[in-house]
mmCIF file of C-alpha atoms in Angstrom:
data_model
loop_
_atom_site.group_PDB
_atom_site.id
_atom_site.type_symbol
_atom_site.label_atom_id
_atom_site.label_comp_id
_atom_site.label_asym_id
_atom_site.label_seq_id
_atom_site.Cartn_x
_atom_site.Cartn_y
_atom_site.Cartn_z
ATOM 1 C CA UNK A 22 -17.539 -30.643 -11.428
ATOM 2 C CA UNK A 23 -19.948 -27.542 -9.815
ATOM 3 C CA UNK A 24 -17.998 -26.193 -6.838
ATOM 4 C CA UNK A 25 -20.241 -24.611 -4.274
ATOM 5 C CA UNK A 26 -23.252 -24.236 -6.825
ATOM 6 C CA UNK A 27 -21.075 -21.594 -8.829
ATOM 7 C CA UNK A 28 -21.404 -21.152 -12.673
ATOM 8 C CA UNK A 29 -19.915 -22.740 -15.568
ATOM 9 C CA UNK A 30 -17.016 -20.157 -16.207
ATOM 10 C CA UNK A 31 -16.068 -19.835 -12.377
ATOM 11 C CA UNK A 32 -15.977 -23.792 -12.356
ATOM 12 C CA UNK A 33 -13.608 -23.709 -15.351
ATOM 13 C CA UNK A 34 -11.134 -20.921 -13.562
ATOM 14 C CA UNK A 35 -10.936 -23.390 -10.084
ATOM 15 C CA UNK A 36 -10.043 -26.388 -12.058
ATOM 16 C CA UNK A 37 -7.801 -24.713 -14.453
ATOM 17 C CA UNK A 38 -5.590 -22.117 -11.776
ATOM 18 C CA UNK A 39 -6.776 -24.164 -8.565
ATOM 19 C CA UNK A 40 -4.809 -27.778 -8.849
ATOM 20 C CA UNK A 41 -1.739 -26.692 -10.256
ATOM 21 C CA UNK A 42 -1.191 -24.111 -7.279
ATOM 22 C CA UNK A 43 -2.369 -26.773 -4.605
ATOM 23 C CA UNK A 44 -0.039 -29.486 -6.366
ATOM 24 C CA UNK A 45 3.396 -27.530 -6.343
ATOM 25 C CA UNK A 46 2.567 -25.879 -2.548
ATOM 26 C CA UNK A 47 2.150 -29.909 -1.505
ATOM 27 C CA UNK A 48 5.382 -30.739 -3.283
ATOM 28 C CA UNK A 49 7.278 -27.743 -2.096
ATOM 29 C CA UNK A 50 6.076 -28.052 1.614
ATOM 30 C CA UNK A 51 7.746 -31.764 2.432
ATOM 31 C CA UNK A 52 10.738 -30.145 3.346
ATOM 32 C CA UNK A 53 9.439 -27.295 6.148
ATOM 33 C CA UNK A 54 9.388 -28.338 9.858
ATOM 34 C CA UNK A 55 7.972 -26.440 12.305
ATOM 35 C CA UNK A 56 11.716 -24.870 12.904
ATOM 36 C CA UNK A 57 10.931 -23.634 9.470
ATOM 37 C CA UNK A 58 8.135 -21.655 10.811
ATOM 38 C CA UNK A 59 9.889 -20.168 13.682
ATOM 39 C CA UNK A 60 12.447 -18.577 11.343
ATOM 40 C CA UNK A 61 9.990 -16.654 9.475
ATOM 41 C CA UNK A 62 10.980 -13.406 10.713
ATOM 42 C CA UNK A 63 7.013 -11.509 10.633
ATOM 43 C CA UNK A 64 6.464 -7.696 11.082
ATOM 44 C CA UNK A 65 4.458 -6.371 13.915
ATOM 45 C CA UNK A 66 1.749 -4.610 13.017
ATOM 46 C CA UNK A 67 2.153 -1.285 14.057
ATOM 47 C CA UNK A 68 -1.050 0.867 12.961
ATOM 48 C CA UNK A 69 -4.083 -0.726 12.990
ATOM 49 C CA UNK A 70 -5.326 0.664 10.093
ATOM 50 C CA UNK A 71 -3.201 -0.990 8.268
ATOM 51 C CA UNK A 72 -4.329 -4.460 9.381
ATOM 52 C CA UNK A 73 -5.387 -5.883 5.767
ATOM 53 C CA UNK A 74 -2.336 -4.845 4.250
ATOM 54 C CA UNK A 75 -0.612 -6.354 7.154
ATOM 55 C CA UNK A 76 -2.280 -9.415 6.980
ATOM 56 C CA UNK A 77 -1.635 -9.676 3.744
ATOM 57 C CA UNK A 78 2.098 -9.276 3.809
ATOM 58 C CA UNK A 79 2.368 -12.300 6.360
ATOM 59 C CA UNK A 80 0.546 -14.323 4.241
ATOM 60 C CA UNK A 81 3.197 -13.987 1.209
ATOM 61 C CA UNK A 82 6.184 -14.311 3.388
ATOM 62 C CA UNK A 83 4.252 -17.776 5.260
ATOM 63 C CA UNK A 84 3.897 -18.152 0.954
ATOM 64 C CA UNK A 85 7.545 -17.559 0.691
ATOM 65 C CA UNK A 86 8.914 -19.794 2.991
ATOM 66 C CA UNK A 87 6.849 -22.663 1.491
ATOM 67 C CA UNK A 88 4.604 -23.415 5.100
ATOM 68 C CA UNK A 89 1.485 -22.223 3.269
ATOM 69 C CA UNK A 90 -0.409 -22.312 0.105
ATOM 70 C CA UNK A 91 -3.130 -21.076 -1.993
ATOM 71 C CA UNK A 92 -6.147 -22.686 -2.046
ATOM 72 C CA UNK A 93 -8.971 -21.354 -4.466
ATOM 73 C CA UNK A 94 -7.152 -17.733 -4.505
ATOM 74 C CA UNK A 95 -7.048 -18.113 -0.617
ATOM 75 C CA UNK A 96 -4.130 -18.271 2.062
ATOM 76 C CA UNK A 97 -4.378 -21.667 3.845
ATOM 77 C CA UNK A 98 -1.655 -22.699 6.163
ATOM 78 C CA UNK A 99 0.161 -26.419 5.359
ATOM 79 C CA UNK A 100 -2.400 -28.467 7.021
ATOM 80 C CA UNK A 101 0.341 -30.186 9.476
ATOM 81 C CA UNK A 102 1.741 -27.055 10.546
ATOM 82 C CA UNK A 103 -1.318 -25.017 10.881
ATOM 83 C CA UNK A 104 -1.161 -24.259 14.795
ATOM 84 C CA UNK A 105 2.110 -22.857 14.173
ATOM 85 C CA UNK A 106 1.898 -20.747 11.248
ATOM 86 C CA UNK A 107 -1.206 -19.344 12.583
ATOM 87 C CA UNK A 108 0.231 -18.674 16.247
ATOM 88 C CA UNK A 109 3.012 -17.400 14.069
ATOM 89 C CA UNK A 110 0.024 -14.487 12.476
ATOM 90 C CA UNK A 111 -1.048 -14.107 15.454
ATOM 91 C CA UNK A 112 2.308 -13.207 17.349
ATOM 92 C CA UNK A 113 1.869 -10.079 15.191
ATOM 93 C CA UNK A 114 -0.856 -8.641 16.814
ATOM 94 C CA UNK A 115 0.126 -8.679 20.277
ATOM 95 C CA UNK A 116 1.085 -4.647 19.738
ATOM 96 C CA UNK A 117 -3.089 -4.145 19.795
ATOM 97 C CA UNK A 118 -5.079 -5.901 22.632
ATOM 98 C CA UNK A 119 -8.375 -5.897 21.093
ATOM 99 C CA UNK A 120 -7.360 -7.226 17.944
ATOM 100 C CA UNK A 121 -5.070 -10.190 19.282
ATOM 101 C CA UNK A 122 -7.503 -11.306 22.123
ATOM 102 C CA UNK A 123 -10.409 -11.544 19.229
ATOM 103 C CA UNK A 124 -7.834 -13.122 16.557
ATOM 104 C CA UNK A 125 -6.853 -15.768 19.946
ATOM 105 C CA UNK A 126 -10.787 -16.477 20.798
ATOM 106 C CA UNK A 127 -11.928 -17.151 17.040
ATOM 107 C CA UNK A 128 -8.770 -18.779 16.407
ATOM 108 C CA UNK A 129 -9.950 -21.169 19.938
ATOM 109 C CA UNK A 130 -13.458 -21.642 18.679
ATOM 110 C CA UNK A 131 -12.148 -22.812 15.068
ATOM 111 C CA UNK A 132 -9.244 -25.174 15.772
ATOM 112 C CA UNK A 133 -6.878 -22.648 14.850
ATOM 113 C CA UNK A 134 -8.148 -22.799 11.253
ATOM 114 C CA UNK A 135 -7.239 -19.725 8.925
ATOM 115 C CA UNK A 136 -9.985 -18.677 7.013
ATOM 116 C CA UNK A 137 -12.554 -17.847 9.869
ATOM 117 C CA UNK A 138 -9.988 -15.669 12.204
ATOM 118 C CA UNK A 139 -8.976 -13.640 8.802
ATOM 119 C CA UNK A 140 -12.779 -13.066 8.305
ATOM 120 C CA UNK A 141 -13.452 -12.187 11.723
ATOM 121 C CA UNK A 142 -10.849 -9.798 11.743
ATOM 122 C CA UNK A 143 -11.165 -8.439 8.704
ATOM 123 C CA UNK A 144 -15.263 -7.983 9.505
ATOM 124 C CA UNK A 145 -14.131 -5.957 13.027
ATOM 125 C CA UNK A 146 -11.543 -4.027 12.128
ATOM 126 C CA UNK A 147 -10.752 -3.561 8.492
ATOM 127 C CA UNK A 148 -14.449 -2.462 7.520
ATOM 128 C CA UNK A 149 -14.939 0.691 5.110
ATOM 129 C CA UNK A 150 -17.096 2.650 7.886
ATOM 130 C CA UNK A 151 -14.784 1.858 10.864
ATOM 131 C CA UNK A 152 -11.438 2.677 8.718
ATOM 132 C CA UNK A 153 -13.258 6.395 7.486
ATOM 133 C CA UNK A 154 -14.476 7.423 11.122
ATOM 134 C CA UNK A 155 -10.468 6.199 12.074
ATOM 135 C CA UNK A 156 -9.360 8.594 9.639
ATOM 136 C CA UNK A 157 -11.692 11.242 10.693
ATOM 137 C CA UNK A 158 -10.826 10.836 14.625
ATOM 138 C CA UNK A 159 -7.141 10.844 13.708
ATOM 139 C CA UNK A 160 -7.000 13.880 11.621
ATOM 140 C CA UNK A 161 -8.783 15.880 14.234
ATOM 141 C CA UNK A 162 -6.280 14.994 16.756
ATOM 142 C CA UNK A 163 -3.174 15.612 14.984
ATOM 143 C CA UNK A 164 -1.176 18.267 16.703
ATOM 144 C CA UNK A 165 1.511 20.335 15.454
ATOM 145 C CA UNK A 166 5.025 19.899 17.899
ATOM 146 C CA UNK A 167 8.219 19.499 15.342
ATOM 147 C CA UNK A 168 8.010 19.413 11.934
ATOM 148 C CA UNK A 169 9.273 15.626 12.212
ATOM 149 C CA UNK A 170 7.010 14.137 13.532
ATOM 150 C CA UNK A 171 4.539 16.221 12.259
ATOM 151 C CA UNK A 172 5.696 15.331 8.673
ATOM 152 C CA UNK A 173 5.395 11.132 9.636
ATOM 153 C CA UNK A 174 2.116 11.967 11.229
ATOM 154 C CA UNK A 175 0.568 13.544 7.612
ATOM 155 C CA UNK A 176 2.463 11.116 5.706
ATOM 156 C CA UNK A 177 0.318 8.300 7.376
ATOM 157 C CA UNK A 178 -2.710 10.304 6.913
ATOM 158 C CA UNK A 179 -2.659 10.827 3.176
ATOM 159 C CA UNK A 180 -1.708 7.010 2.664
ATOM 160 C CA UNK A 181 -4.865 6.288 5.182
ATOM 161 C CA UNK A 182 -6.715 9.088 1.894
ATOM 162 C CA UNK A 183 -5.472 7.018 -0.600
ATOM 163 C CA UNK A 184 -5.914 4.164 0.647
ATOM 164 C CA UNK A 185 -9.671 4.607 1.401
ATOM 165 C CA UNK A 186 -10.564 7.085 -1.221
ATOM 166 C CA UNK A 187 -7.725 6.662 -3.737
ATOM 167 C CA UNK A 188 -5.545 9.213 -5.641
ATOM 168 C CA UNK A 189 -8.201 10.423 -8.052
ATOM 169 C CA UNK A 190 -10.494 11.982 -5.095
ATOM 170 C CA UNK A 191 -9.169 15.677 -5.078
ATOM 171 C CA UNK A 192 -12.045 16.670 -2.950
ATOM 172 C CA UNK A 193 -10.703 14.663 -0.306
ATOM 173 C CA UNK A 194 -7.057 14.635 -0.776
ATOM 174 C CA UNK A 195 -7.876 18.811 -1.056
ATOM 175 C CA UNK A 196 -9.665 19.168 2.873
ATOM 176 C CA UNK A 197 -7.120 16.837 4.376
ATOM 177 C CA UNK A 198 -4.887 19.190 2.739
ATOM 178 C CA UNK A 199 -6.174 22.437 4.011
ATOM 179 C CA UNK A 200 -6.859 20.398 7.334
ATOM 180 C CA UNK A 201 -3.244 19.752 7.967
ATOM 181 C CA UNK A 202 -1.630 23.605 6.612
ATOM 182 C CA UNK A 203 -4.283 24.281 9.628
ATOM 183 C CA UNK A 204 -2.889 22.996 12.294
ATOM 184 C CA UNK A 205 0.528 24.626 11.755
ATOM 185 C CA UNK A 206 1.646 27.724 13.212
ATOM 186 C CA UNK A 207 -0.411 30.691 11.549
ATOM 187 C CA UNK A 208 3.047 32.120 10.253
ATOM 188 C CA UNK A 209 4.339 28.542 9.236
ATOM 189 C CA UNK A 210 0.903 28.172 7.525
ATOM 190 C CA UNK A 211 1.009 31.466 5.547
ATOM 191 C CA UNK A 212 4.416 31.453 4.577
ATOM 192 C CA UNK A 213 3.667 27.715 2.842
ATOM 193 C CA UNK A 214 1.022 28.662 1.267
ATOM 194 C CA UNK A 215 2.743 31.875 -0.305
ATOM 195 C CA UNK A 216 5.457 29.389 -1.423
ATOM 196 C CA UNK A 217 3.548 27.126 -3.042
ATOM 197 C CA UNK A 218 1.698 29.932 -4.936
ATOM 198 C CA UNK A 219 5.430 30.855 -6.171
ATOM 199 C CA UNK A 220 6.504 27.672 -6.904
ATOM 200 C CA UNK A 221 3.580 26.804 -9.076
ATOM 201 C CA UNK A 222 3.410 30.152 -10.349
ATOM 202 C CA UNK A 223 -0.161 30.545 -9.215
ATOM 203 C CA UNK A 224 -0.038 34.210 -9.470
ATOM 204 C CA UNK A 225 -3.093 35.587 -7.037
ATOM 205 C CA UNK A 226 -4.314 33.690 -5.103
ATOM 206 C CA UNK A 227 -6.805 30.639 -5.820
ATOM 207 C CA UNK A 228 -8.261 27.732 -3.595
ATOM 208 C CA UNK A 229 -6.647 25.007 -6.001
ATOM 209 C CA UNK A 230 -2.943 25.501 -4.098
ATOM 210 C CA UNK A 231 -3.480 22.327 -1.888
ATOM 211 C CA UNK A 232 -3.147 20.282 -5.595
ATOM 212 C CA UNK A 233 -0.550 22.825 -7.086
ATOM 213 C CA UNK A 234 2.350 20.560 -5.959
ATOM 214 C CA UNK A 235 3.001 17.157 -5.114
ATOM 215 C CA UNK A 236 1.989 15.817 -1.467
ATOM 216 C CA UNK A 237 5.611 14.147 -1.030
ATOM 217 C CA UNK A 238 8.713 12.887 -3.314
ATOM 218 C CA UNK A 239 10.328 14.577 -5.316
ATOM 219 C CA UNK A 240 10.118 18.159 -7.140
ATOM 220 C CA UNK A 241 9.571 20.850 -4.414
ATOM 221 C CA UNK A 242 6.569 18.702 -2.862
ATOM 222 C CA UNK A 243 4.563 20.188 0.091
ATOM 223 C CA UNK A 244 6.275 18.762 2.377
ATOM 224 C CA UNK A 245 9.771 19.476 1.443
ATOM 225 C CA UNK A 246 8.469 22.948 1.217
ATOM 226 C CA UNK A 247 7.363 22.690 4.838
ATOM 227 C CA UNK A 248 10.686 21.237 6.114
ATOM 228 C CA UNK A 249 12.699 23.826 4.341
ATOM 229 C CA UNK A 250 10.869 26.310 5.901
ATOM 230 C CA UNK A 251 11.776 25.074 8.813
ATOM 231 C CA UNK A 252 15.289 24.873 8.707
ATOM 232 C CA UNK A 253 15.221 28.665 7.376
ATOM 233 C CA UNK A 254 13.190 29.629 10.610
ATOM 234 C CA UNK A 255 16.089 27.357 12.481
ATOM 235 C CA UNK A 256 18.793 29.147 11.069
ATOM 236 C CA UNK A 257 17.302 32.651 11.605
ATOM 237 C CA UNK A 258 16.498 31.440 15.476
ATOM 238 C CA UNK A 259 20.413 30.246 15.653
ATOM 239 C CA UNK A 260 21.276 33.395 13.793
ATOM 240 C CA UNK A 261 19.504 35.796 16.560
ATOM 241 C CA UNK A 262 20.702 33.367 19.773
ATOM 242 C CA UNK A 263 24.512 33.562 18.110
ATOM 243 C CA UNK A 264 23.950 38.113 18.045
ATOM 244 C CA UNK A 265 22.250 37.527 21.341
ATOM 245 C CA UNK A 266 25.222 36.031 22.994
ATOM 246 C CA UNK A 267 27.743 37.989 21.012
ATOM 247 C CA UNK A 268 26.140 41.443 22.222
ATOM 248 C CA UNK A 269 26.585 39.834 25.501
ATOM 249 C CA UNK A 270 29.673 38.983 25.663
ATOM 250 C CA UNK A 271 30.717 42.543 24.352
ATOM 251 C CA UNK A 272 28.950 44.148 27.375
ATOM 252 C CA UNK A 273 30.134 41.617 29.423
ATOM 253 C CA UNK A 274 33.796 42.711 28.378
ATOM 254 C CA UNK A 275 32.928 46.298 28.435
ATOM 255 C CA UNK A 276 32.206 46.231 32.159
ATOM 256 C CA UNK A 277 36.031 44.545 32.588
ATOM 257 C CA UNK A 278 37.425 47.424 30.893
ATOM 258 C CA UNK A 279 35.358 49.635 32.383
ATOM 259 C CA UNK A 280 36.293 48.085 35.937
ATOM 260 C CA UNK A 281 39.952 47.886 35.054
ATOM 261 C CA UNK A 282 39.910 52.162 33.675
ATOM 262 C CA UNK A 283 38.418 52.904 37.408
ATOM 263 C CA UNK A 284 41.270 50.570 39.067
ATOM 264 C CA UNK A 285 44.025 51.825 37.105
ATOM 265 C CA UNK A 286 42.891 55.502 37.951
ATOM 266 C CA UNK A 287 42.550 54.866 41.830
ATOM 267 C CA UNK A 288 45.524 53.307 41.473
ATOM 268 C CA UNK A 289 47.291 56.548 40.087
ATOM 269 C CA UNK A 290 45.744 59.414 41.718
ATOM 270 C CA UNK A 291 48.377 61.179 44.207
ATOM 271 C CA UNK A 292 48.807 60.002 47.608
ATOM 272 C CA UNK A 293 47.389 62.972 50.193
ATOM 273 C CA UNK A 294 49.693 63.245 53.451
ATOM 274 C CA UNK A 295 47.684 62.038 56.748
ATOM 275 C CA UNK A 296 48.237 63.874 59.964
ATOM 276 C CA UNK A 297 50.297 61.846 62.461
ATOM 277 C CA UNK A 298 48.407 61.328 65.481
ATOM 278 C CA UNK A 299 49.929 60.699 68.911
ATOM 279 C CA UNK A 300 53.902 61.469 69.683
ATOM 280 C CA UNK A 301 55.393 64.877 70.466
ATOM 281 C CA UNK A 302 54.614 68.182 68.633
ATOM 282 C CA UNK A 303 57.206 70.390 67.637
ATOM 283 C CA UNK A 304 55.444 72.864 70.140
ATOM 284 C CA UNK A 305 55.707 70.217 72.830
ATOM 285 C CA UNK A 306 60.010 70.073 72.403
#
């Protein structure tokens, strides 16, 4: 049977991968109850950059716990639990205002049905354009405070690369690269770069550095190079405070031996007679 006007070989894939699905999420899903639903324990979504991806995860642990099922390659919540499972999605994206007051209103306007809030949400916020100018904006702003944070803050920015221009793209991997060494400290900045000429054995210098090592993981990657020179410059800082403290403690007990010399000497020096005042002279007898 034509579904939707589609062609021969797409008709043949919907009845062949499309019943058995349906069948066994029907027969699975006579045993879930709404309390069912409440125990699915969903992550927040925390970047919104990530909302595809986040999406997606909810929809294979909704899979998981047998309250939904795939229809035609799709997501679809069990039909007599679909206001909960999809108040359950949408719990998720209270963290972002704009996102869960659109996912709410579409979700309103459609009976709470699935398919059109994913769309809507996916169309707003999860389109190529709006995720690149994201990345963009974000990469400008990134400051550099402690290597910490500064090291979470890059790690989400070359996933946000990959993720919209994927691992093969040096060009882009390279500027945000050179983008982030640039926001460090000009020392910090110089002294990585030098590093990762050594560790590579680059020699003299060339342009190709940023790709010399790995961005992360293992083997002496960029930023383990980063955070190593950081606990170098830590130790050197500790080093200095420990000789500052230690010089003054030595002057400190200098001046007490200093101040105890002087005592001791007052304390020593000869007594000189003092005249006695008032009385009878000698002279006066």
């Amino acid at each position: 049977m034509p579904v939707g006007g589609m062609g021969g070989l797409q008709t043949l894939r919907s009845q062949v991968t499309t019943p058995p699905t349906d069948h066994s999420g029907q027969s699975a899903a006579r045993g879930v109850t709404t309390h069912t639903v409440t125990k699915v324990d969903l992550p927040k979504l925390k970047d919104r950059f990530s909302l595809e991806h986040h999406l997606r995860i909810c929809e294979n642990m909704l899979l998981e716990a047998e309250v939904g099922q795939r229809s035609g390659g799709q997501f679809q919540p069990i039909s007599r639990l679909q206001y909960n499972v999809v108040t359950k999605i949408l719990g998720t994206l209270e963290l972002h205002k704009d996102i869960f007051e659109l996912a709410s209103d579409t979700a309103e306007q459609n009976d709470h049905k699935w398919g059109p809030v994913k769309e809507v949400l996916l169309m707003t916020h999860a389109k190529r354009e709006s995720l690149i100018e994201e990345f963009r904006a974000s990469t400008i702003r990134l400051k550099y405070a402690d290597v910490d944070k500064f090291c979470a803050d890059a790690r989400k920015l070359y996933a946000m690369a990959i993720r919209l221009f994927g691992a093969g793209n040096t060009y882009e991997i390279r500027g945000l690269i050179e983008t982030l060494v640039s926001k460090l400290p000009a020392d910090r900045a110089s002294g990585l770069i030098s590093e990762v000429h050594r560790i590579a054995n680059l020699g003299a210098y060339t342009p190709e550095w940023p790709l010399a090592v790995n961005f992360d993981g293992f083997d002496q990657p960029l930023l383990g190079i980063l955070n190593r020179l950081e606990r170098q410059e830590g130790a050197v800082r500790s080093l200095r405070s420990v000789s500052k403290s230690s010089a003054a403690r030595m002057a400190e007990a200098e001046e007490v031996c200093d101040a105890k010399a002087v005592e001791a000497a007052k304390s020593s020096a000869p007594v000189k007679s003092q005249p006695v005042s008032g009385g009878f002279s000698h002279q006066s007898i």
